[in-house]
Amino acid sequence: MSGDERGGLTVARLSRSFGGLQVLRDVSFRLNPGQVVGLIGPNGAGKSTLINCVTGALTPDGGDIWLNGAWATGRSPDALCRSGLSRTFQHARLLEELTVLDNVLVGAHVRGRVGLVSAALRLPSHRREEIRLHECAMHALDLVGCGHLADTPAHALTTGQQRLVSVARVLASDPRFVLLDEPAAGLDDTETGALADALRQVAAGDVGLLIIEHHLELIMELCDEVLVLAGGGVVASGPPAVVRSHPAVVDAYLGTPA
Amino acid sequence: MTRIDGPAAERRGRSDARPAWPSWRAPVALGLVAAVAPMALGTWVIPLLVPVAISSVSAVGLSLLVGRAGLVSLGQGALAGVGAFTAASVSVRLDAPPELALCAAVVTGGAVACALTPFLRLSGLYLSLATLVLALMFQRIAVVAEPITGGADGIAMEGNLRLGFIDVASETAFYAVAWAAVIVAGVLVANIQRSRKGRSFEALSAGEDLARSVGVRVTTAKSTAFVISGLCSGLSGGLYAYYNQFLTPEQFGVGQSILLLAAVIVGGPRSPWGGVVGLMVLQLLPETVDLGSEPEALFTPLLLLLFAGFLPQGLVAAAGTGLGRLWRIRPLTRPAQAAVTAGPSERTADER
């Protein structure tokens, strides 16, 4: 795997340990624009640690990350977000005092340029930017099917709606690559369908998606490629149909026949 | 093409994505109350309300720090002291015009806050500690810096506040200027709260990792919020110097900082006007109702504890909810909530 390929997210031989526990071991993968890659594995396999390392929340002990051809290992999460790499968290973590639209506007932060003085004096440049950011936020909300909830206080949402809004928040930043940590957890069938539709549309817009998920059907339906992580290393990868029959997946998700 | 490209993007569903600009109701109401109070109650309220207005300028800035960024400063009184002694020394020692002295007070308030921003690289606790140390050390520093501050004997101002051709000589004129300053500061802070910068402060309160994940430069955002609060405290101190005409270090003790923090909590930390309401309660109630010396000393800390424990949203938010219930100014539950999807995930966040 070469790091100089432009227009993609490349992770090469990433390792990370906590004390004596090796959580990631030489993990490599590539995410192209418009590609949907699923990351599955049992609890404790290192999936969230991988996302944390790739998005800068944790510093890897070894390995390299390239984002659009630029070496991105050790860059801060905010710098990576400004370069187009965003993430969601396992919990929605909405600001409960704010409305849904305001929560999504928090995600649109990187798309604004106007400074503090313009904002304080509400100058025309600030007004124009606010209108633009609101349109972006509304578009992201519409994309996940939550446009009708824009004025709802975040504390009044169901768990599933909170999840969808957290996805809208990350989409509002106009990312090139999104790493989603269990986006369908707590969603009912209708909401999972809305989420799948939204993610397909996002990917169709040339955005690369890496999805950690235990909802195997969603992964198999959405993804172009699936990585199976176990014990900190990639034990299988390939198209969903191939990975589905891999012994590690059968063992972890479908159960070993007695 | 479904990329989120802003105005040109194809959009579905709701089409009215207009920003909700800050309401003019609160500043207009505050201006009306300030204008009517001396006429309705008599001019005796003016000496009571001028100190409230002066402290309110500082509280407006503190509300942005506490209510939005989730940071606690225990040194706003000391920052006001920096502004006050700057205004006095620039005016007396350099014979500068009042406008320049006030500007210097604002700038030094912000500059001292800026000097403390390295503590913001660490967790919010360190800002609280740094500002507490500033509050505790300020009086001593002011005594030692005698050439500037006049030392323990204090410094007397020379001349009244003058803004352009207007000489703010009478207490009534100062009353008008002080409340105008509160309203201007409040409107500016409210505008910042409803902006991209304001939302970056909000993101901080959800956790630094979340703020970073949406592209917020955390240290810059925290520093900006703190420097804004420092600018407001500097202005507050400058106004105090011209109002009181005589400054001593004792006037800027740690008690003043705690009073400001308590006012913001009692009034409502999320509104720029919360601190103003809080100061009215904390400063006016003991003046107008005879509580006795011991109960009066306990009044502020007890009220702070009560509000922090039982009404953390503060008086302004509680009054807003109450008014909404009474007159249905705005529905408490929006129609959109009726569209909650049926199914196992129907529980709300509160129920969990």
XYZ file of C-alpha atoms in Angstrom:
610
model
C 0.000 0.000 0.000
C 1.514 3.294 -0.993
C 0.883 6.531 0.745
C 1.337 8.806 -2.187
C -1.923 7.904 -3.908
C -3.901 11.113 -4.127
C -7.576 11.515 -3.284
C -7.919 8.800 -0.670
C -7.460 7.897 2.973
C -4.656 5.392 3.361
C -3.814 3.671 6.625
C -0.638 1.602 6.640
C 0.544 -0.785 9.373
C -1.112 1.131 12.194
C -0.309 -0.089 15.698
C -1.363 1.039 19.114
C -1.055 -0.453 22.570
C -2.211 0.560 26.021
C 0.361 -0.507 28.559
C 1.136 -4.124 27.745
C -2.046 -4.628 25.755
C -1.617 -4.443 21.971
C -4.983 -3.139 20.766
C -4.059 -2.534 17.102
C -1.526 -4.585 15.226
C -0.342 -3.589 11.740
C -3.789 -2.547 10.511
C -3.843 -1.353 6.893
C -6.684 -0.297 4.636
C -7.555 2.242 1.999
C -10.722 4.295 1.664
C -11.392 5.887 -1.710
C -13.760 8.790 -2.378
C -17.269 7.444 -2.881
C -16.371 4.055 -1.411
C -18.226 2.536 1.555
C -16.092 0.278 3.716
C -17.527 -1.654 6.654
C -15.459 -2.430 9.728
C -16.790 -5.294 11.793
C -15.466 -7.400 14.616
C -16.289 -8.543 18.124
C -16.260 -6.156 21.093
C -12.698 -5.340 22.080
C -11.368 -6.000 18.576
C -9.938 -2.468 18.380
C -12.491 -0.858 16.039
C -13.027 2.328 18.037
C -9.304 2.577 18.792
C -8.674 2.422 15.055
C -11.107 5.294 14.421
C -9.563 7.257 17.298
C -6.076 6.791 15.836
C -7.091 7.664 12.278
C -8.977 10.816 13.345
C -6.192 12.066 15.607
C -7.877 11.494 18.965
C -5.144 8.947 19.785
C -1.566 8.921 18.541
C -0.614 5.589 17.006
C 2.550 3.871 18.245
C 3.487 2.958 14.703
C 2.280 3.136 11.138
C 1.277 5.899 8.769
C -1.845 7.711 7.702
C -2.138 9.657 4.446
C -5.080 11.899 3.694
C -5.418 12.992 0.065
C -1.737 12.267 -0.457
C -0.571 14.249 2.573
C 0.998 12.551 5.578
C -1.564 12.919 8.351
C -0.173 10.777 11.190
C -0.372 12.614 14.505
C -2.356 15.572 13.172
C -4.963 16.949 15.539
C -8.641 16.034 15.077
C -9.596 19.641 14.291
C -6.902 19.918 11.616
C -8.039 16.629 10.079
C -11.644 17.818 10.144
C -10.625 20.975 8.303
C -8.877 18.730 5.754
C -12.094 16.798 5.199
C -11.850 13.846 7.610
C -14.731 13.744 10.087
C -16.137 11.236 12.518
C -19.150 10.378 14.634
C -19.033 8.963 18.150
C -20.612 5.863 19.666
C -22.989 8.152 21.532
C -24.794 10.953 19.723
C -23.531 13.613 22.180
C -25.929 16.324 21.117
C -26.109 19.611 22.986
C -29.421 19.083 24.715
C -30.203 22.762 25.352
C -29.999 23.522 21.646
C -32.419 22.788 18.844
C -31.667 20.093 16.295
C -30.768 22.728 13.694
C -28.367 24.468 16.076
C -26.703 21.133 16.828
C -26.121 20.543 13.130
C -24.857 24.113 12.753
C -22.134 23.240 15.281
C -20.946 20.708 12.693
C -20.939 23.372 9.972
C -18.287 25.314 11.911
C -15.469 24.547 9.470
C -17.436 25.940 6.543
C -17.491 29.482 7.931
C -14.851 32.168 7.604
C -16.336 35.338 9.071
C -14.587 36.656 12.179
C -15.641 37.730 15.618
C -16.040 41.459 14.923
C -18.324 40.840 11.942
C -20.391 38.463 14.073
C -20.599 40.860 17.031
C -21.689 43.747 14.789
C -23.823 41.462 12.615
C -22.278 42.848 9.443
C -23.674 41.833 6.022
C -20.829 39.338 5.507
C -21.849 37.577 8.723
C -25.533 37.587 7.726
C -24.740 36.076 4.336
C -22.564 33.406 5.903
C -25.185 32.516 8.503
C -27.811 32.066 5.778
C -25.406 29.840 3.834
C -24.524 27.758 6.894
C -28.200 27.367 7.780
C -28.909 26.101 4.270
C -26.050 23.607 4.535
C -27.294 22.427 7.939
C -30.858 22.067 6.658
C -29.620 20.109 3.679
C -27.710 17.717 5.952
C -30.815 17.307 8.114
C -33.004 16.663 5.081
C -30.499 14.098 3.892
C -30.953 11.961 7.030
C -34.717 12.539 6.982
C -34.798 14.822 10.015
C -35.557 18.151 8.328
C -38.951 18.261 10.050
C -37.227 18.144 13.447
C -35.114 21.266 12.854
C -36.760 23.359 15.571
C -37.149 20.530 18.090
C -35.034 20.759 21.238
C -32.419 18.023 21.137
C -33.468 16.672 24.551
C -36.888 15.765 23.127
C -35.517 13.408 20.465
C -35.649 9.645 20.534
C -32.371 7.735 20.677
C -32.638 6.936 16.988
C -33.325 10.537 16.036
C -30.364 11.672 18.114
C -28.195 9.243 16.157
C -29.446 10.543 12.816
C -28.905 14.139 13.898
C -25.347 13.315 14.957
C -24.776 11.942 11.444
C -26.269 15.142 9.995
C -23.911 17.154 12.213
C -20.871 15.467 10.714
C -22.254 15.758 7.172
C -22.706 19.502 7.670
C -18.938 19.890 7.764
C -18.798 18.910 4.061
C -16.392 16.023 4.695
C -14.484 14.073 2.050
C -14.216 11.040 4.361
C -16.443 10.122 7.293
C -15.729 7.506 9.940
C -18.989 6.439 11.564
C -18.854 4.636 14.912
C -21.940 2.407 15.183
C -24.343 4.827 13.490
C -27.275 2.382 13.563
C -27.066 1.526 17.276
C -30.465 2.192 18.854
C -32.214 2.823 15.546
C -35.434 1.019 14.659
C -35.977 -0.510 11.203
C -37.472 2.660 9.716
C -34.655 4.815 11.000
C -32.043 2.295 9.880
C -33.565 2.429 6.410
C -33.441 6.247 6.452
C -29.832 6.102 7.592
C -28.898 3.629 4.848
C -30.560 5.838 2.203
C -28.728 8.876 3.544
C -25.353 7.139 3.577
C -25.872 5.883 0.017
C -26.612 9.437 -1.113
C -23.595 10.787 0.728
C -21.319 8.153 -0.810
C -22.790 8.884 -4.241
C -21.535 12.432 -3.732
C -17.941 11.144 -3.755
C -17.596 10.948 0.013
C -15.717 7.941 1.392
C -17.394 6.224 4.366
C -15.896 3.850 6.915
C -18.679 2.338 9.001
C -18.174 0.448 12.255
C -21.352 -1.484 12.866
C -22.687 -4.603 14.541
C -25.789 -4.523 12.312
C -24.432 -7.070 9.839
C -27.301 -6.783 7.336
C -26.751 -3.031 7.064
C -23.038 -3.560 6.460
C -23.620 -6.236 3.839
C -26.226 -4.086 2.094
C -24.289 -0.824 2.104
C -20.617 -1.617 1.799
C -18.382 -2.143 -1.203
C -15.778 -3.777 0.979
C -15.713 -5.160 4.506
C -12.802 -5.395 6.936
C -12.959 -7.868 9.795
C -10.945 -6.869 12.837
C -10.169 -9.359 15.598
C -7.542 -9.208 18.302
C -6.286 -5.886 16.949
C -5.520 -7.141 13.450
C -7.389 -7.455 10.154
C -8.336 -11.138 9.820
C -10.373 -10.835 6.644
C -11.250 -8.261 4.002
C -13.023 -8.185 0.706
C -16.472 -7.857 -0.833
C -19.387 -8.453 1.571
C -20.398 -11.753 -0.029
C -16.903 -13.146 0.454
C -16.444 -11.851 3.968
C -19.866 -13.134 5.068
C -18.691 -16.717 4.682
C -15.331 -16.149 6.361
C -14.928 -18.378 9.435
C -14.109 -15.414 11.703
C -17.356 -13.674 10.733
C -19.391 -16.835 10.990
C -17.914 -17.452 14.420
C -18.453 -13.909 15.696
C -21.841 -13.089 14.179
C -23.625 -16.232 13.079
C -22.337 -18.701 15.635
C -20.374 -21.878 15.082
C -22.546 -24.902 14.386
C -22.370 -27.418 17.218
C -25.053 14.707 -7.077
C -25.811 14.714 -3.416
C -22.810 16.405 -1.902
C -23.656 19.061 0.576
C -22.757 22.092 -1.443
C -24.725 24.791 0.339
C -27.162 27.122 -1.383
C -26.766 25.520 -4.764
C -27.383 22.054 -3.443
C -30.530 20.201 -4.180
C -32.679 20.368 -1.062
C -35.625 18.425 0.136
C -38.138 19.046 2.923
C -38.081 22.261 4.946
C -37.212 25.332 2.912
C -37.165 28.109 5.541
C -33.554 27.795 6.709
C -33.298 31.420 7.768
C -31.071 32.088 10.772
C -32.793 32.959 14.045
C -31.205 36.322 14.840
C -30.982 37.351 18.493
C -34.234 38.770 19.808
C -34.524 42.501 20.414
C -37.100 41.959 23.136
C -34.622 41.549 26.022
C -32.465 44.653 25.327
C -35.550 46.775 24.580
C -37.260 45.568 27.758
C -34.120 46.222 29.800
C -33.784 49.710 28.307
C -37.423 50.466 29.120
C -37.097 49.205 32.694
C -33.935 51.273 33.178
C -35.643 54.363 31.735
C -38.902 53.982 33.652
C -37.496 52.882 37.052
C -36.339 56.353 38.236
C -39.559 57.942 37.011
C -41.835 55.321 38.565
C -39.985 54.689 41.817
C -38.147 57.965 42.324
C -34.586 59.103 41.847
C -33.506 57.235 45.017
C -33.096 54.124 42.871
C -30.373 55.714 40.756
C -27.526 55.311 43.296
C -28.644 51.696 43.740
C -28.887 50.874 40.045
C -25.670 52.499 38.785
C -23.396 49.953 40.587
C -25.683 47.179 39.322
C -25.259 48.441 35.749
C -21.482 48.761 36.089
C -21.138 45.207 37.422
C -23.591 43.985 34.779
C -21.167 44.911 31.987
C -18.723 42.438 33.506
C -21.444 39.825 34.091
C -22.496 39.969 30.424
C -19.022 38.857 29.361
C -18.837 36.249 32.115
C -22.101 34.678 30.937
C -20.478 33.891 27.578
C -17.608 32.143 29.361
C -19.686 30.240 31.912
C -22.919 29.615 30.055
C -21.565 28.824 26.601
C -17.959 27.693 26.893
C -18.542 25.948 30.235
C -15.493 27.618 31.825
C -15.482 29.181 35.271
C -13.558 32.361 36.038
C -13.123 33.477 39.625
C -11.121 36.540 38.650
C -13.568 38.878 36.918
C -13.435 41.278 39.858
C -9.652 41.463 39.538
C -9.942 42.041 35.773
C -12.375 44.871 36.517
C -9.785 46.176 38.968
C -7.149 46.110 36.223
C -9.495 48.155 34.033
C -10.318 50.570 36.827
C -6.714 51.302 37.827
C -5.720 51.563 34.168
C -8.427 54.133 33.509
C -7.429 56.045 36.636
C -3.695 56.030 36.001
C -4.065 56.881 32.292
C -6.399 59.700 33.193
C -4.449 61.070 36.179
C -0.827 60.310 35.316
C -1.011 60.844 31.553
C -3.794 63.424 31.605
C -5.510 61.487 28.853
C -9.109 62.213 27.811
C -11.794 59.948 29.370
C -12.538 58.226 26.057
C -8.915 57.134 25.784
C -8.818 56.073 29.447
C -11.925 53.934 28.949
C -10.403 52.347 25.815
C -7.200 51.629 27.771
C -9.287 50.004 30.523
C -11.001 47.728 27.991
C -7.723 46.804 26.287
C -5.847 46.030 29.512
C -8.753 43.925 30.810
C -8.547 41.893 27.607
C -4.740 41.832 27.679
C -4.539 40.440 31.228
C -7.119 37.802 30.263
C -4.979 37.048 27.215
C -1.922 36.626 29.451
C -3.775 33.898 31.374
C -4.725 31.945 28.236
C -1.734 29.530 28.479
C -3.649 27.951 31.382
C -6.430 27.180 28.919
C -4.269 24.609 27.163
C -4.987 22.400 30.148
C -8.449 21.553 31.437
C -10.961 24.192 32.492
C -10.045 23.595 36.131
C -6.732 25.364 35.570
C -8.444 28.519 34.355
C -10.504 28.547 37.547
C -7.319 28.113 39.592
C -5.399 30.755 37.635
C -8.214 33.287 37.947
C -8.601 32.509 41.651
C -4.889 33.154 42.159
C -5.262 36.410 40.187
C -8.190 37.414 42.400
C -6.258 36.609 45.568
C -3.070 38.348 44.418
C -4.634 41.400 42.825
C -4.993 43.502 45.951
C -1.382 42.824 46.945
C -0.121 43.629 43.448
C -2.167 46.830 43.424
C -0.583 47.894 46.736
C 2.931 47.139 45.468
C 2.386 48.910 42.132
C 2.111 52.232 43.923
C 3.372 54.475 41.090
C 0.442 53.328 38.966
C -2.289 52.535 41.463
C -1.509 54.870 44.293
C -0.805 51.900 46.558
C -2.826 51.232 49.703
C -3.908 54.889 49.803
C -5.633 54.537 46.463
C -5.942 56.942 43.595
C -8.393 59.774 43.082
C -9.772 60.522 39.630
C -9.591 63.990 38.197
C -12.570 65.076 36.192
C -15.783 63.430 35.099
C -16.510 60.953 32.379
C -16.888 62.714 29.052
C -17.968 61.085 25.835
C -17.287 63.370 22.892
C -18.990 66.668 23.691
C -21.228 65.149 26.365
C -20.036 65.698 29.908
C -21.368 62.889 32.081
C -21.305 64.942 35.243
C -24.561 64.126 37.026
C -25.447 60.774 38.523
C -28.510 60.607 36.276
C -26.335 61.018 33.180
C -23.970 58.340 34.457
C -26.982 56.104 35.065
C -27.977 56.471 31.399
C -24.431 55.848 30.155
C -23.937 52.774 32.380
C -27.184 51.120 31.267
C -26.441 51.980 27.644
C -23.088 50.215 28.087
C -24.877 47.153 29.509
C -27.266 47.035 26.559
C -24.512 47.502 23.949
C -22.330 44.822 25.587
C -25.313 42.485 25.886
C -26.327 42.929 22.241
C -22.747 42.329 21.047
C -22.426 39.187 23.185
C -25.862 37.933 22.064
C -24.782 38.407 18.433
C -21.592 36.423 19.102
C -23.609 33.660 20.770
C -25.739 33.266 17.640
C -22.707 33.093 15.354
C -20.264 30.429 14.222
C -17.876 31.535 16.980
C -20.633 31.258 19.560
C -21.425 27.747 18.403
C -17.752 26.828 18.724
C -18.030 27.853 22.403
C -21.135 25.658 22.683
C -19.224 22.735 21.234
C -16.659 23.093 24.041
C -19.335 22.498 26.641
C -20.083 19.097 25.033
C -16.457 18.040 25.462
C -13.182 19.076 23.919
C -12.972 15.887 21.843
C -16.349 16.635 20.269
C -15.361 20.242 19.617
C -12.142 19.118 17.930
C -14.034 16.576 15.851
C -16.103 19.372 14.269
C -12.993 21.417 13.493
C -12.946 23.798 16.464
C -9.485 24.969 17.569
C -10.158 24.340 21.220
C -7.510 26.533 22.828
C -8.319 29.422 20.488
C -12.041 29.131 21.220
C -11.509 29.023 24.991
C -9.071 31.943 24.816
C -11.482 33.992 22.708
C -14.317 33.472 25.191
C -12.069 34.408 28.108
C -10.628 37.483 26.395
C -14.156 38.712 25.574
C -15.040 38.363 29.255
C -11.822 40.258 30.086
C -12.738 43.109 27.703
C -16.160 43.426 29.338
C -14.640 43.418 32.825
C -12.110 46.043 31.735
C -14.935 48.309 30.559
C -16.808 47.669 33.780
C -13.734 48.692 35.783
C -13.213 51.823 33.676
C -16.792 52.920 34.268
C -16.430 52.191 37.987
C -13.334 54.385 38.179
C -15.214 57.369 36.734
C -18.321 56.685 38.827
C -16.636 56.215 42.184
C -13.912 58.811 41.537
C -11.663 57.113 44.073
C -10.090 53.673 43.839
C -8.459 51.493 46.482
C -7.296 47.876 46.101
C -9.880 46.661 48.650
C -12.682 47.452 46.219
C -11.614 44.580 43.956
C -11.409 41.624 46.320
C -12.277 38.039 45.603
C -15.790 38.698 46.928
C -16.558 40.825 43.869
C -15.551 37.949 41.577
C -17.742 35.509 43.482
C -20.642 37.952 43.387
C -20.374 38.163 39.582
C -20.221 34.385 39.215
C -23.181 33.969 41.572
C -25.150 36.573 39.618
C -24.567 34.721 36.352
C -25.674 31.406 37.920
C -28.736 32.914 39.622
C -29.843 34.947 36.606
C -29.165 32.253 34.037
C -25.765 31.457 32.533
C -26.996 30.842 28.986
C -28.432 34.321 28.475
C -26.250 37.437 28.276
C -28.959 39.158 30.322
C -28.964 36.510 33.063
C -26.117 38.142 34.961
C -27.936 41.490 34.875
C -31.037 39.958 36.457
C -28.860 38.049 38.936
C -27.079 41.237 40.009
C -30.416 42.982 40.490
C -31.477 40.191 42.846
C -28.170 39.844 44.687
C -27.390 43.556 45.032
C -30.833 45.113 45.311
C -32.646 42.672 47.610
C -30.247 43.129 50.554
C -30.413 46.928 49.989
C -34.200 47.150 49.907
C -35.120 44.432 52.444
C -33.537 44.572 55.888
C -32.135 41.098 56.342
C -29.835 41.866 59.256
C -26.045 41.687 59.008
C -25.576 37.916 59.390
C -28.314 36.798 56.966
C -27.109 39.420 54.471
C -23.605 37.927 54.515
C -25.072 34.500 53.790
C -27.551 35.758 51.187
C -25.312 35.427 48.095
C -23.735 32.031 48.894
C -27.081 30.525 49.900
C -28.820 31.781 46.786
C -25.909 30.490 44.681
C -26.248 27.037 46.247
C -30.023 27.000 45.842
C -29.910 27.931 42.159
C -27.008 25.635 41.327
C -28.878 22.750 42.965
C -32.499 23.352 42.067
C -32.754 25.876 39.230
C -29.495 25.625 37.244
C -31.049 27.234 34.178
C -31.472 30.442 36.224
C -34.178 33.056 36.541
C -34.225 34.279 32.939
C -34.815 30.825 31.468
C -37.328 29.957 34.186
C -39.199 33.206 33.572
C -39.169 32.545 29.825
C -40.659 29.082 30.366
C -43.226 30.486 32.766
C -44.252 33.251 30.374
C -44.471 30.735 27.561
C -46.833 28.613 29.640
C -48.962 31.583 30.602
C -49.282 33.343 27.284
C -48.084 30.702 24.836
C -45.531 33.078 23.382
C -43.897 30.028 21.918
C -45.012 26.418 22.149
C -42.966 24.422 24.624
C -43.226 21.304 22.513
C -42.935 21.936 18.824
C -45.305 20.220 16.400
C -42.301 18.372 15.025
C -42.206 16.264 18.159
C -45.471 14.679 17.109
C -43.567 13.190 14.231
C -41.592 10.946 16.567
C -41.146 7.663 14.844
C -42.996 4.796 16.452
C -40.937 1.850 17.559
C -38.604 0.644 20.246
C -36.485 3.799 20.133
C -39.405 6.040 21.022
C -38.082 6.804 24.470
C -36.822 10.330 24.851
C -33.470 11.281 26.260
C -35.150 12.274 29.529
C -36.745 8.877 29.953
C -33.505 6.992 29.591
